PDB file of C-alpha atoms in Angstrom:
ATOM      1  CA  MET A   9     -67.242 -34.277 -77.022  1.00  0.00           C
ATOM      2  CA  SER A  10     -70.311 -36.547 -77.245  1.00  0.00           C
ATOM      3  CA  ASN A  11     -70.508 -35.900 -81.017  1.00  0.00           C
ATOM      4  CA  ASN A  12     -66.846 -36.854 -81.486  1.00  0.00           C
ATOM      5  CA  LEU A  13     -67.436 -40.040 -79.472  1.00  0.00           C
ATOM      6  CA  HIS A  14     -70.517 -40.809 -81.499  1.00  0.00           C
ATOM      7  CA  ASN A  15     -68.646 -40.321 -84.772  1.00  0.00           C
ATOM      8  CA  GLU A  16     -65.807 -42.596 -83.507  1.00  0.00           C
ATOM      9  CA  LEU A  17     -68.211 -45.320 -82.484  1.00  0.00           C
ATOM     10  CA  ARG A  18     -70.094 -45.029 -85.763  1.00  0.00           C
ATOM     11  CA  LYS A  19     -66.866 -45.220 -87.791  1.00  0.00           C
ATOM     12  CA  GLU A  20     -65.761 -48.248 -85.793  1.00  0.00           C
ATOM     13  CA  PHE A  21     -69.085 -49.927 -86.333  1.00  0.00           C
ATOM     14  CA  GLN A  22     -68.984 -49.258 -90.127  1.00  0.00           C
ATOM     15  CA  LEU A  23     -65.411 -50.601 -90.245  1.00  0.00           C
ATOM     16  CA  GLU A  24     -66.499 -53.721 -88.416  1.00  0.00           C
ATOM     17  CA  ARG A  25     -69.294 -54.280 -90.853  1.00  0.00           C
ATOM     18  CA  LEU A  26     -66.845 -53.991 -93.741  1.00  0.00           C
ATOM     19  CA  ILE A  27     -64.525 -56.596 -92.178  1.00  0.00           C
ATOM     20  CA  LEU A  28     -67.459 -58.957 -91.309  1.00  0.00           C
ATOM     21  CA  PHE A  29     -68.759 -58.729 -94.890  1.00  0.00           C
ATOM     22  CA  SER A  30     -65.296 -59.500 -96.222  1.00  0.00           C
ATOM     23  CA  ASP A  31     -64.930 -62.501 -93.876  1.00  0.00           C
ATOM     24  CA  ALA A  32     -68.373 -63.842 -95.154  1.00  0.00           C
ATOM     25  CA  VAL A  33     -67.219 -63.590 -98.763  1.00  0.00           C
ATOM     26  CA  PHE A  34     -64.038 -65.457 -97.970  1.00  0.00           C
ATOM     27  CA  ALA A  35     -65.922 -68.144 -96.025  1.00  0.00           C
ATOM     28  CA  ILE A  36     -68.460 -68.676 -98.844  1.00  0.00           C
ATOM     29  CA  ALA A  37     -65.742 -68.695-101.591  1.00  0.00           C
ATOM     30  CA  ILE A  38     -63.573 -71.234 -99.717  1.00  0.00           C
ATOM     31  CA  THR A  39     -66.639 -73.501 -99.120  1.00  0.00           C
ATOM     32  CA  LEU A  40     -67.805 -73.351-102.710  1.00  0.00           C
ATOM     33  CA  LEU A  41     -64.454 -74.657-103.933  1.00  0.00           C
ATOM     34  CA  VAL A  42     -65.196 -78.174-102.866  1.00  0.00           C
ATOM     35  CA  ILE A  43     -68.615 -78.137-104.531  1.00  0.00           C
ATOM     36  CA  GLU A  44     -66.876 -78.286-107.939  1.00  0.00           C
ATOM     37  CA  ILE A  45     -65.570 -81.773-106.999  1.00  0.00           C
ATOM     38  CA  LYS A  46     -68.396 -84.154-107.737  1.00  0.00           C
ATOM     39  CA  ILE A  47     -68.600 -87.709-106.284  1.00  0.00           C
ATOM     40  CA  PRO A  48     -67.706 -90.260-108.896  1.00  0.00           C
ATOM     41  CA  GLU A  49     -70.754 -92.004-110.310  1.00  0.00           C
ATOM     42  CA  VAL A  50     -70.100 -95.715-111.116  1.00  0.00           C
ATOM     43  CA  HIS A  51     -73.336 -97.642-111.834  1.00  0.00           C
ATOM     44  CA  GLU A  52     -71.865-100.862-113.255  1.00  0.00           C
ATOM     45  CA  ASN A  53     -69.044-103.169-112.206  1.00  0.00           C
ATOM     46  CA  VAL A  54     -68.382-101.181-109.055  1.00  0.00           C
ATOM     47  CA  SER A  55     -65.095-102.195-107.498  1.00  0.00           C
ATOM     48  CA  ASP A  56     -62.146-100.653-105.624  1.00  0.00           C
ATOM     49  CA  ARG A  57     -60.209-100.512-108.900  1.00  0.00           C
ATOM     50  CA  THR A  58     -62.919 -98.646-110.895  1.00  0.00           C
ATOM     51  CA  LEU A  59     -63.343 -96.213-107.927  1.00  0.00           C
ATOM     52  CA  LEU A  60     -59.604 -95.598-107.806  1.00  0.00           C
ATOM     53  CA  ILE A  61     -59.597 -94.911-111.604  1.00  0.00           C
ATOM     54  CA  GLU A  62     -62.453 -92.421-111.173  1.00  0.00           C
ATOM     55  CA  LEU A  63     -60.587 -90.726-108.277  1.00  0.00           C
ATOM     56  CA  LYS A  64     -57.490 -90.534-110.548  1.00  0.00           C
ATOM     57  CA  HIS A  65     -59.549 -88.558-113.098  1.00  0.00           C
ATOM     58  CA  LEU A  66     -60.402 -86.129-110.235  1.00  0.00           C
ATOM     59  CA  LEU A  67     -56.785 -85.406-109.292  1.00  0.00           C
ATOM     60  CA  PRO A  68     -56.503 -82.211-111.312  1.00  0.00           C
ATOM     61  CA  LYS A  69     -59.662 -80.894-109.552  1.00  0.00           C
ATOM     62  CA  PHE A  70     -58.223 -81.883-106.189  1.00  0.00           C
ATOM     63  CA  ALA A  71     -54.941 -80.127-107.057  1.00  0.00           C
ATOM     64  CA  GLY A  72     -56.851 -76.968-108.046  1.00  0.00           C
ATOM     65  CA  PHE A  73     -58.873 -77.156-104.793  1.00  0.00           C
ATOM     66  CA  ILE A  74     -55.851 -77.538-102.637  1.00  0.00           C
ATOM     67  CA  ILE A  75     -53.955 -74.649-104.346  1.00  0.00           C
ATOM     68  CA  SER A  76     -57.031 -72.390-104.254  1.00  0.00           C
ATOM     69  CA  PHE A  77     -57.906 -73.242-100.671  1.00  0.00           C
ATOM     70  CA  MET A  78     -54.403 -72.485 -99.425  1.00  0.00           C
ATOM     71  CA  LEU A  79     -54.081 -69.272-101.395  1.00  0.00           C
ATOM     72  CA  ILE A  80     -57.626 -67.972-100.390  1.00  0.00           C
ATOM     73  CA  GLY A  81     -56.546 -68.841 -96.869  1.00  0.00           C
ATOM     74  CA  LEU A  82     -53.371 -66.873 -97.433  1.00  0.00           C
ATOM     75  CA  TYR A  83     -55.319 -63.876 -98.750  1.00  0.00           C
ATOM     76  CA  TRP A  84     -57.720 -64.086 -95.793  1.00  0.00           C
ATOM     77  CA  SER A  85     -54.858 -63.951 -93.345  1.00  0.00           C
ATOM     78  CA  ILE A  86     -53.305 -61.032 -95.284  1.00  0.00           C
ATOM     79  CA  HIS A  87     -56.682 -59.229 -95.388  1.00  0.00           C
ATOM     80  CA  HIS A  88     -57.102 -59.867 -91.642  1.00  0.00           C
ATOM     81  CA  ARG A  89     -53.582 -58.421 -90.933  1.00  0.00           C
ATOM     82  CA  MET A  90     -54.028 -55.574 -93.403  1.00  0.00           C
ATOM     83  CA  PHE A  91     -57.295 -54.327 -91.783  1.00  0.00           C
ATOM     84  CA  GLY A  92     -55.787 -54.738 -88.402  1.00  0.00           C
ATOM     85  CA  PHE A  93     -53.902 -51.563 -89.161  1.00  0.00           C
ATOM     86  CA  VAL A  94     -56.947 -49.678 -90.404  1.00  0.00           C
ATOM     87  CA  THR A  95     -58.614 -47.247 -88.039  1.00  0.00           C
ATOM     88  CA  ASN A  96     -60.439 -45.162 -90.714  1.00  0.00           C
ATOM     89  CA  PHE A  97     -61.659 -45.795 -94.266  1.00  0.00           C
ATOM     90  CA  ASP A  98     -62.605 -43.834 -97.334  1.00  0.00           C
ATOM     91  CA  ASN A  99     -64.579 -44.496-100.456  1.00  0.00           C
ATOM     92  CA  THR A 100     -61.512 -45.505-102.384  1.00  0.00           C
ATOM     93  CA  LEU A 101     -60.546 -48.147 -99.864  1.00  0.00           C
ATOM     94  CA  LEU A 102     -64.160 -49.363 -99.794  1.00  0.00           C
ATOM     95  CA  ARG A 103     -64.185 -49.707-103.632  1.00  0.00           C
ATOM     96  CA  LEU A 104     -60.754 -51.398-103.699  1.00  0.00           C
ATOM     97  CA  ASN A 105     -61.940 -53.893-101.087  1.00  0.00           C
ATOM     98  CA  LEU A 106     -65.060 -54.718-103.136  1.00  0.00           C
ATOM     99  CA  PHE A 107     -62.968 -55.283-106.229  1.00  0.00           C
ATOM    100  CA  PHE A 108     -60.726 -57.562-104.171  1.00  0.00           C
ATOM    101  CA  LEU A 109     -63.720 -59.524-102.894  1.00  0.00           C
ATOM    102  CA  PHE A 110     -65.015 -59.781-106.498  1.00  0.00           C
ATOM    103  CA  PHE A 111     -62.009 -61.740-107.546  1.00  0.00           C
ATOM    104  CA  ILE A 112     -62.103 -63.831-104.326  1.00  0.00           C
ATOM    105  CA  ALA A 113     -65.778 -64.740-105.154  1.00  0.00           C
ATOM    106  CA  LEU A 114     -64.666 -65.636-108.669  1.00  0.00           C
ATOM    107  CA  MET A 115     -62.192 -68.211-107.449  1.00  0.00           C
ATOM    108  CA  PRO A 116     -64.641 -71.191-107.225  1.00  0.00           C
ATOM    109  CA  PHE A 117     -65.516 -70.632-110.955  1.00  0.00           C
ATOM    110  CA  SER A 118     -61.964 -70.202-112.164  1.00  0.00           C
ATOM    111  CA  THR A 119     -60.815 -73.219-110.079  1.00  0.00           C
ATOM    112  CA  GLY A 120     -63.712 -75.281-111.392  1.00  0.00           C
ATOM    113  CA  PHE A 121     -63.100 -74.191-115.021  1.00  0.00           C
ATOM    114  CA  TYR A 122     -59.385 -75.024-114.667  1.00  0.00           C
ATOM    115  CA  GLY A 123     -60.028 -78.351-112.947  1.00  0.00           C
ATOM    116  CA  GLU A 124     -62.756 -79.443-115.369  1.00  0.00           C
ATOM    117  CA  TYR A 125     -60.535 -79.011-118.466  1.00  0.00           C
ATOM    118  CA  ALA A 126     -57.326 -80.179-116.857  1.00  0.00           C
ATOM    119  CA  SER A 127     -58.798 -83.630-116.212  1.00  0.00           C
ATOM    120  CA  SER A 128     -56.698 -86.649-117.222  1.00  0.00           C
ATOM    121  CA  ASP A 129     -58.873 -87.282-120.226  1.00  0.00           C
ATOM    122  CA  LEU A 130     -58.272 -83.818-121.636  1.00  0.00           C
ATOM    123  CA  PHE A 131     -54.757 -83.102-120.292  1.00  0.00           C
ATOM    124  CA  GLU A 132     -53.077 -84.472-123.428  1.00  0.00           C
ATOM    125  CA  LYS A 133     -54.900 -81.745-125.424  1.00  0.00           C
ATOM    126  CA  HIS A 134     -52.690 -79.196-123.623  1.00  0.00           C
ATOM    127  CA  LEU A 135     -55.567 -76.809-123.120  1.00  0.00           C
ATOM    128  CA  LYS A 136     -54.155 -73.435-122.016  1.00  0.00           C
ATOM    129  CA  VAL A 137     -57.203 -71.161-121.850  1.00  0.00           C
ATOM    130  CA  PRO A 138     -58.442 -72.613-118.463  1.00  0.00           C
ATOM    131  CA  MET A 139     -55.030 -72.200-116.856  1.00  0.00           C
ATOM    132  CA  THR A 140     -54.747 -68.661-118.266  1.00  0.00           C
ATOM    133  CA  PHE A 141     -58.092 -67.708-116.820  1.00  0.00           C
ATOM    134  CA  TYR A 142     -57.075 -69.228-113.462  1.00  0.00           C
ATOM    135  CA  VAL A 143     -53.715 -67.435-113.476  1.00  0.00           C
ATOM    136  CA  LEU A 144     -55.282 -63.968-114.405  1.00  0.00           C
ATOM    137  CA  ASN A 145     -57.726 -64.392-111.467  1.00  0.00           C
ATOM    138  CA  PHE A 146     -54.815 -64.618-109.057  1.00  0.00           C
ATOM    139  CA  CYS A 147     -52.970 -61.791-110.824  1.00  0.00           C
ATOM    140  CA  CYS A 148     -55.889 -59.443-110.399  1.00  0.00           C
ATOM    141  CA  LEU A 149     -56.109 -60.421-106.760  1.00  0.00           C
ATOM    142  CA  GLY A 150     -52.467 -59.592-106.221  1.00  0.00           C
ATOM    143  CA  ILE A 151     -52.691 -56.192-108.016  1.00  0.00           C
ATOM    144  CA  ILE A 152     -55.678 -55.060-106.016  1.00  0.00           C
ATOM    145  CA  ASN A 153     -54.104 -56.308-102.804  1.00  0.00           C
ATOM    146  CA  TYR A 154     -51.072 -54.256-103.611  1.00  0.00           C
ATOM    147  CA  LEU A 155     -53.210 -51.128-104.294  1.00  0.00           C
ATOM    148  CA  ILE A 156     -54.978 -51.665-100.919  1.00  0.00           C
ATOM    149  CA  TRP A 157     -51.605 -51.834 -99.119  1.00  0.00           C
ATOM    150  CA  LEU A 158     -50.510 -48.659-100.951  1.00  0.00           C
ATOM    151  CA  ARG A 159     -53.574 -46.870 -99.741  1.00  0.00           C
ATOM    152  CA  ILE A 160     -53.356 -48.026 -96.176  1.00  0.00           C
ATOM    153  CA  CYS A 161     -49.676 -47.420 -95.832  1.00  0.00           C
ATOM    154  CA  ASN A 162     -49.720 -43.885 -97.224  1.00  0.00           C
ATOM    155  CA  PRO A 163     -49.865 -41.474 -94.213  1.00  0.00           C
ATOM    156  CA  LYS A 164     -51.594 -38.702 -96.180  1.00  0.00           C
ATOM    157  CA  TYR A 165     -54.852 -40.700 -96.336  1.00  0.00           C
ATOM    158  CA  LYS A 166     -54.854 -41.180 -92.471  1.00  0.00           C
ATOM    159  CA  LEU A 167     -56.287 -44.748 -92.657  1.00  0.00           C
ATOM    160  CA  ALA A 168     -53.944 -46.254 -90.088  1.00  0.00           C
ATOM    161  CA  ASP A 169     -53.287 -44.697 -86.701  1.00  0.00           C
ATOM    162  CA  PRO A 170     -50.419 -45.237 -85.809  1.00  0.00           C
ATOM    163  CA  PRO A 171     -49.052 -45.386 -89.385  1.00  0.00           C
ATOM    164  CA  VAL A 172     -47.859 -48.793 -90.583  1.00  0.00           C
ATOM    165  CA  ASP A 173     -44.114 -49.406 -89.842  1.00  0.00           C
ATOM    166  CA  LYS A 174     -42.103 -48.754 -92.993  1.00  0.00           C
ATOM    167  CA  GLN A 175     -40.436 -52.211 -92.949  1.00  0.00           C
ATOM    168  CA  ILE A 176     -43.709 -53.980 -92.540  1.00  0.00           C
ATOM    169  CA  ALA A 177     -45.234 -51.842 -95.329  1.00  0.00           C
ATOM    170  CA  ALA A 178     -42.293 -52.581 -97.674  1.00  0.00           C
ATOM    171  CA  PHE A 179     -42.568 -56.367 -97.135  1.00  0.00           C
ATOM    172  CA  ALA A 180     -46.355 -56.349 -97.403  1.00  0.00           C
ATOM    173  CA  LYS A 181     -46.281 -54.521-100.763  1.00  0.00           C
ATOM    174  CA  ALA A 182     -43.470 -56.738-102.061  1.00  0.00           C
ATOM    175  CA  ARG A 183     -45.317 -59.922-100.966  1.00  0.00           C
ATOM    176  CA  SER A 184     -48.534 -58.769-102.533  1.00  0.00           C
ATOM    177  CA  MET A 185     -46.833 -58.682-105.942  1.00  0.00           C
ATOM    178  CA  LEU A 186     -44.692 -61.806-105.518  1.00  0.00           C
ATOM    179  CA  VAL A 187     -47.674 -64.243-105.542  1.00  0.00           C
ATOM    180  CA  PRO A 188     -49.190 -62.984-108.835  1.00  0.00           C
ATOM    181  CA  LEU A 189     -45.720 -62.831-110.452  1.00  0.00           C
ATOM    182  CA  ILE A 190     -45.186 -66.440-109.528  1.00  0.00           C
ATOM    183  CA  PHE A 191     -48.505 -67.414-110.971  1.00  0.00           C
ATOM    184  CA  LEU A 192     -47.774 -65.376-114.021  1.00  0.00           C
ATOM    185  CA  LEU A 193     -44.679 -67.540-114.459  1.00  0.00           C
ATOM    186  CA  MET A 194     -47.070 -70.469-115.182  1.00  0.00           C
ATOM    187  CA  LEU A 195     -48.062 -68.924-118.566  1.00  0.00           C
ATOM    188  CA  PRO A 196     -44.666 -68.962-120.356  1.00  0.00           C
ATOM    189  CA  VAL A 197     -43.990 -72.456-118.815  1.00  0.00           C
ATOM    190  CA  ALA A 198     -47.360 -73.661-120.156  1.00  0.00           C
ATOM    191  CA  TYR A 199     -47.045 -72.020-123.610  1.00  0.00           C
ATOM    192  CA  LEU A 200     -43.329 -72.599-124.185  1.00  0.00           C
ATOM    193  CA  ALA A 201     -42.865 -75.970-122.434  1.00  0.00           C
ATOM    194  CA  ASP A 202     -45.914 -77.916-121.272  1.00  0.00           C
ATOM    195  CA  VAL A 203     -49.024 -77.333-119.197  1.00  0.00           C
ATOM    196  CA  LEU A 204     -47.937 -80.394-117.080  1.00  0.00           C
ATOM    197  CA  TYR A 205     -44.873 -78.485-115.918  1.00  0.00           C
ATOM    198  CA  ALA A 206     -46.785 -75.281-115.212  1.00  0.00           C
ATOM    199  CA  VAL A 207     -48.982 -76.876-112.556  1.00  0.00           C
ATOM    200  CA  TYR A 208     -45.919 -77.217-110.360  1.00  0.00           C
ATOM    201  CA  VAL A 209     -44.976 -73.577-110.393  1.00  0.00           C
ATOM    202  CA  PRO A 210     -47.203 -72.533-107.436  1.00  0.00           C
ATOM    203  CA  LEU A 211     -45.182 -74.913-105.214  1.00  0.00           C
ATOM    204  CA  LEU A 212     -42.490 -72.175-105.317  1.00  0.00           C
ATOM    205  CA  ILE A 213     -44.742 -69.747-103.420  1.00  0.00           C
ATOM    206  CA  PRO A 214     -44.009 -70.767 -99.778  1.00  0.00           C
ATOM    207  CA  LEU A 215     -40.267 -70.957-100.441  1.00  0.00           C
ATOM    208  CA  ILE A 216     -40.046 -67.520-102.193  1.00  0.00           C
ATOM    209  CA  LEU A 217     -42.250 -65.870 -99.551  1.00  0.00           C
ATOM    210  CA  LYS A 218     -40.100 -67.268 -96.828  1.00  0.00           C
ATOM    211  CA  ILE A 219     -36.913 -66.014 -98.479  1.00  0.00           C
ATOM    212  CA  ALA A 220     -38.536 -62.607 -99.074  1.00  0.00           C
ATOM    213  CA  LYS A 221     -39.599 -62.337 -95.450  1.00  0.00           C
ATOM    214  CA  ARG A 222     -36.187 -63.248 -94.193  1.00  0.00           C
ATOM    215  CA  LYS A 223     -34.505 -60.746 -96.415  1.00  0.00           C
ATOM    216  CA  SER A 224     -36.983 -58.046 -95.638  1.00  0.00           C
ATOM    217  CA  PHE A 225     -36.688 -58.350 -91.868  1.00  0.00           C
ATOM    218  CA  LYS A 226     -32.947 -59.167 -91.813  1.00  0.00           C
ATOM    219  CA  LYS A 227     -31.135 -56.998 -89.286  1.00  0.00           C
ATOM    220  CA  LYS A 228     -28.784 -54.524 -90.886  1.00  0.00           C
TER     221      LYS A 228
END
Protein backbone atom coordinates (compact mmCIF):
# COMPACT_ATOMS: atom_id res chain seq x y z
CA MET A 1 0.00 0.00 0.00
CA SER A 2 2.81 2.39 0.92
CA ASN A 3 4.57 1.60 -2.38
CA ASN A 4 1.39 2.42 -4.31
CA LEU A 5 1.02 5.69 -2.42
CA HIS A 6 4.69 6.52 -3.05
CA ASN A 7 4.29 5.84 -6.78
CA GLU A 8 1.16 7.99 -6.96
CA LEU A 9 2.85 10.89 -5.17
CA ARG A 10 5.92 10.56 -7.37
CA LYS A 11 3.77 10.54 -10.51
CA GLU A 12 1.86 13.59 -9.29
CA PHE A 13 5.13 15.40 -8.53
CA GLN A 14 6.56 14.61 -11.98
CA LEU A 15 3.35 15.78 -13.66
CA GLU A 16 3.47 19.00 -11.66
CA ARG A 17 7.07 19.57 -12.79
CA LEU A 18 6.01 19.10 -16.42
CA ILE A 19 3.22 21.67 -16.03
CA LEU A 20 5.44 24.18 -14.19
CA PHE A 21 8.12 23.86 -16.87
CA SER A 22 5.48 24.44 -19.56
CA ASP A 23 4.15 27.51 -17.73
CA ALA A 24 7.69 28.91 -17.54
CA VAL A 25 8.17 28.54 -21.31
CA PHE A 26 4.86 30.28 -21.96
CA ALA A 27 5.76 33.12 -19.58
CA ILE A 28 9.20 33.66 -21.15
CA ALA A 29 7.85 33.51 -24.72
CA ILE A 30 5.05 35.97 -24.04
CA THR A 31 7.52 38.37 -22.36
CA LEU A 32 10.10 38.15 -25.17
CA LEU A 33 7.46 39.24 -27.69
CA VAL A 34 7.63 42.87 -26.60
CA ILE A 35 11.46 42.94 -26.70
CA GLU A 36 11.21 42.84 -30.50
CA ILE A 37 9.56 46.28 -30.41
CA LYS A 38 12.38 48.80 -30.05
CA ILE A 39 11.86 52.34 -28.77
CA PRO A 40 12.11 54.79 -31.71
CA GLU A 41 15.40 56.66 -31.81
CA VAL A 42 15.03 60.24 -32.99
CA HIS A 43 18.20 62.30 -32.43
CA GLU A 44 17.42 65.38 -34.51
CA ASN A 45 14.34 67.56 -34.83
CA VAL A 46 12.49 65.72 -32.10
CA SER A 47 8.82 66.64 -32.07
CA ASP A 48 5.46 65.03 -31.49
CA ARG A 49 5.01 64.74 -35.25
CA THR A 50 8.30 62.88 -35.83
CA LEU A 51 7.57 60.57 -32.89
CA LEU A 52 4.10 59.79 -34.27
CA ILE A 53 5.67 59.03 -37.66
CA GLU A 54 8.14 56.65 -35.99
CA LEU A 55 5.31 54.98 -34.07
CA LYS A 56 3.42 54.58 -37.33
CA HIS A 57 6.38 52.62 -38.71
CA LEU A 58 6.07 50.31 -35.71
CA LEU A 59 2.38 49.53 -36.27
CA PRO A 60 3.05 46.18 -38.03
CA LYS A 61 5.23 45.12 -35.09
CA PHE A 62 2.52 46.12 -32.63
CA ALA A 63 -0.04 44.20 -34.70
CA GLY A 64 2.17 41.09 -34.66
CA PHE A 65 2.74 41.51 -30.92
CA ILE A 66 -0.99 41.81 -30.15
CA ILE A 67 -1.97 38.81 -32.30
CA SER A 68 0.85 36.65 -30.93
CA PHE A 69 0.20 37.73 -27.32
CA MET A 70 -3.48 36.85 -27.59
CA LEU A 71 -2.82 33.52 -29.28
CA ILE A 72 -0.04 32.48 -26.90
CA GLY A 73 -2.48 33.38 -24.13
CA LEU A 74 -5.13 31.25 -25.84
CA TYR A 75 -2.75 28.31 -26.16
CA TRP A 76 -1.71 28.70 -22.52
CA SER A 77 -5.36 28.52 -21.40
CA ILE A 78 -5.89 25.50 -23.67
CA HIS A 79 -2.75 23.84 -22.28
CA HIS A 80 -3.94 24.58 -18.73
CA ARG A 81 -7.35 23.06 -19.44
CA MET A 82 -5.85 20.14 -21.36
CA PHE A 83 -3.51 19.09 -18.56
CA GLY A 84 -6.32 19.59 -16.05
CA PHE A 85 -7.65 16.27 -17.34
CA VAL A 86 -4.28 14.51 -17.15
CA THR A 87 -3.67 12.21 -14.19
CA ASN A 88 -0.90 10.17 -15.81
CA PHE A 89 1.65 10.66 -18.57
CA ASP A 90 3.85 8.61 -20.85
CA ASN A 91 6.94 9.29 -22.97
CA THR A 92 4.86 10.09 -26.05
CA LEU A 93 2.89 12.79 -24.22
CA LEU A 94 6.13 14.16 -22.81
CA ARG A 95 7.71 14.38 -26.28
CA LEU A 96 4.59 15.93 -27.82
CA ASN A 97 4.54 18.55 -25.07
CA LEU A 98 8.20 19.38 -25.72
CA PHE A 99 7.53 19.80 -29.45
CA PHE A 100 4.57 22.02 -28.57
CA LEU A 101 6.76 24.17 -26.30
CA PHE A 102 9.42 24.34 -29.04
CA PHE A 103 6.99 26.18 -31.32
CA ILE A 104 5.77 28.36 -28.44
CA ALA A 105 9.41 29.35 -27.78
CA LEU A 106 9.83 30.09 -31.51
CA MET A 107 6.96 32.60 -31.47
CA PRO A 108 9.05 35.67 -30.47
CA PHE A 109 11.38 35.05 -33.44
CA SER A 110 8.62 34.41 -35.99
CA THR A 111 6.69 37.44 -34.71
CA GLY A 112 9.82 39.62 -34.84
CA PHE A 113 10.73 38.35 -38.32
CA TYR A 114 7.22 39.05 -39.58
CA GLY A 115 7.02 42.47 -37.90
CA GLU A 116 10.46 43.57 -39.09
CA TYR A 117 9.75 42.94 -42.77
CA ALA A 118 6.13 44.04 -42.65
CA SER A 119 7.11 47.57 -41.66
CA SER A 120 5.48 50.40 -43.56
CA ASP A 121 8.73 51.04 -45.47
CA LEU A 122 8.82 47.48 -46.82
CA PHE A 123 5.10 46.71 -46.98
CA GLU A 124 4.82 47.92 -50.58
CA LYS A 125 7.33 45.22 -51.56
CA HIS A 126 4.66 42.61 -50.67
CA LEU A 127 7.17 40.34 -48.93
CA LYS A 128 5.50 36.98 -48.34
CA VAL A 129 8.26 34.85 -46.78
CA PRO A 130 8.00 36.46 -43.29
CA MET A 131 4.23 35.94 -43.23
CA THR A 132 4.61 32.36 -44.46
CA PHE A 133 7.10 31.58 -41.69
CA TYR A 134 4.77 33.17 -39.11
CA VAL A 135 1.75 31.22 -40.38
CA LEU A 136 3.63 27.90 -40.44
CA ASN A 137 4.68 28.46 -36.82
CA PHE A 138 1.02 28.62 -35.79
CA CYS A 139 0.10 25.69 -38.02
CA CYS A 140 2.71 23.50 -36.31
CA LEU A 141 1.38 24.59 -32.91
CA GLY A 142 -2.15 23.64 -33.92
CA ILE A 143 -1.18 20.23 -35.31
CA ILE A 144 0.79 19.26 -32.19
CA ASN A 145 -1.99 20.58 -29.97
CA TYR A 146 -4.38 18.31 -31.88
CA LEU A 147 -2.06 15.31 -31.41
CA ILE A 148 -1.83 15.99 -27.66
CA TRP A 149 -5.63 16.09 -27.40
CA LEU A 150 -5.84 12.83 -29.36
CA ARG A 151 -3.44 11.20 -26.92
CA ILE A 152 -5.16 12.47 -23.78
CA CYS A 153 -8.69 11.71 -24.98
CA ASN A 154 -7.91 8.14 -26.06
CA PRO A 155 -9.00 5.87 -23.14
CA LYS A 156 -6.55 3.11 -24.07
CA TYR A 157 -3.58 5.24 -22.95
CA LYS A 158 -5.16 5.86 -19.51
CA LEU A 159 -3.82 9.40 -19.25
CA ALA A 160 -7.07 10.92 -17.96
CA ASP A 161 -9.05 9.53 -15.04
CA PRO A 162 -11.99 9.91 -15.38
CA PRO A 163 -11.84 9.90 -19.21
CA VAL A 164 -12.49 13.18 -21.02
CA ASP A 165 -16.15 13.69 -21.89
CA LYS A 166 -16.77 12.85 -25.56
CA GLN A 167 -18.43 16.18 -26.33
CA ILE A 168 -15.60 18.14 -24.71
CA ALA A 169 -13.03 15.98 -26.53
CA ALA A 170 -14.73 16.51 -29.90
CA PHE A 171 -14.84 20.30 -29.46
CA ALA A 172 -11.24 20.45 -28.18
CA LYS A 173 -9.93 18.51 -31.18
CA ALA A 174 -11.99 20.58 -33.62
CA ARG A 175 -10.82 23.85 -32.04
CA SER A 176 -7.18 22.74 -32.11
CA MET A 177 -7.38 22.48 -35.91
CA LEU A 178 -9.55 25.54 -36.53
CA VAL A 179 -6.91 28.09 -35.46
CA PRO A 180 -4.14 26.79 -37.80
CA LEU A 181 -6.65 26.42 -40.65
CA ILE A 182 -7.68 30.07 -40.25
CA PHE A 183 -4.01 31.09 -40.24
CA LEU A 184 -3.39 28.91 -43.27
CA LEU A 185 -6.06 30.94 -45.05
CA MET A 186 -3.69 33.92 -44.82
CA LEU A 187 -1.38 32.36 -47.41
CA PRO A 188 -3.75 32.15 -50.41
CA VAL A 189 -5.05 35.62 -49.53
CA ALA A 190 -1.47 36.95 -49.43
CA TYR A 191 -0.31 35.19 -52.60
CA LEU A 192 -3.47 35.59 -54.69
CA ALA A 193 -4.68 38.97 -53.44
CA ASP A 194 -2.40 41.08 -51.24
CA VAL A 195 -0.41 40.78 -48.02
CA LEU A 196 -2.34 43.79 -46.73
CA TYR A 197 -5.62 41.85 -46.77
CA ALA A 198 -4.07 38.72 -45.27
CA VAL A 199 -3.19 40.44 -41.97
CA TYR A 200 -6.91 40.81 -41.19
CA VAL A 201 -7.67 37.09 -41.48
CA PRO A 202 -6.79 36.27 -37.80
CA LEU A 203 -9.60 38.62 -36.74
CA LEU A 204 -11.95 35.80 -37.76
CA ILE A 205 -10.60 33.51 -35.02
CA PRO A 206 -12.74 34.68 -32.04
CA LEU A 207 -15.92 34.66 -34.16
CA ILE A 208 -15.32 31.22 -35.67
CA LEU A 209 -14.34 29.70 -32.31
CA LYS A 210 -17.49 31.13 -30.74
CA ILE A 211 -19.67 29.66 -33.51
CA ALA A 212 -17.87 26.30 -33.25
CA LYS A 213 -18.36 26.20 -29.48
CA ARG A 214 -22.04 27.07 -29.76
CA LYS A 215 -22.63 24.35 -32.36
CA SER A 216 -20.56 21.78 -30.48
CA PHE A 217 -22.41 22.24 -27.18
CA LYS A 218 -25.83 22.88 -28.69
CA LYS A 219 -28.46 20.73 -27.02
CA LYS A 220 -29.90 18.13 -29.29
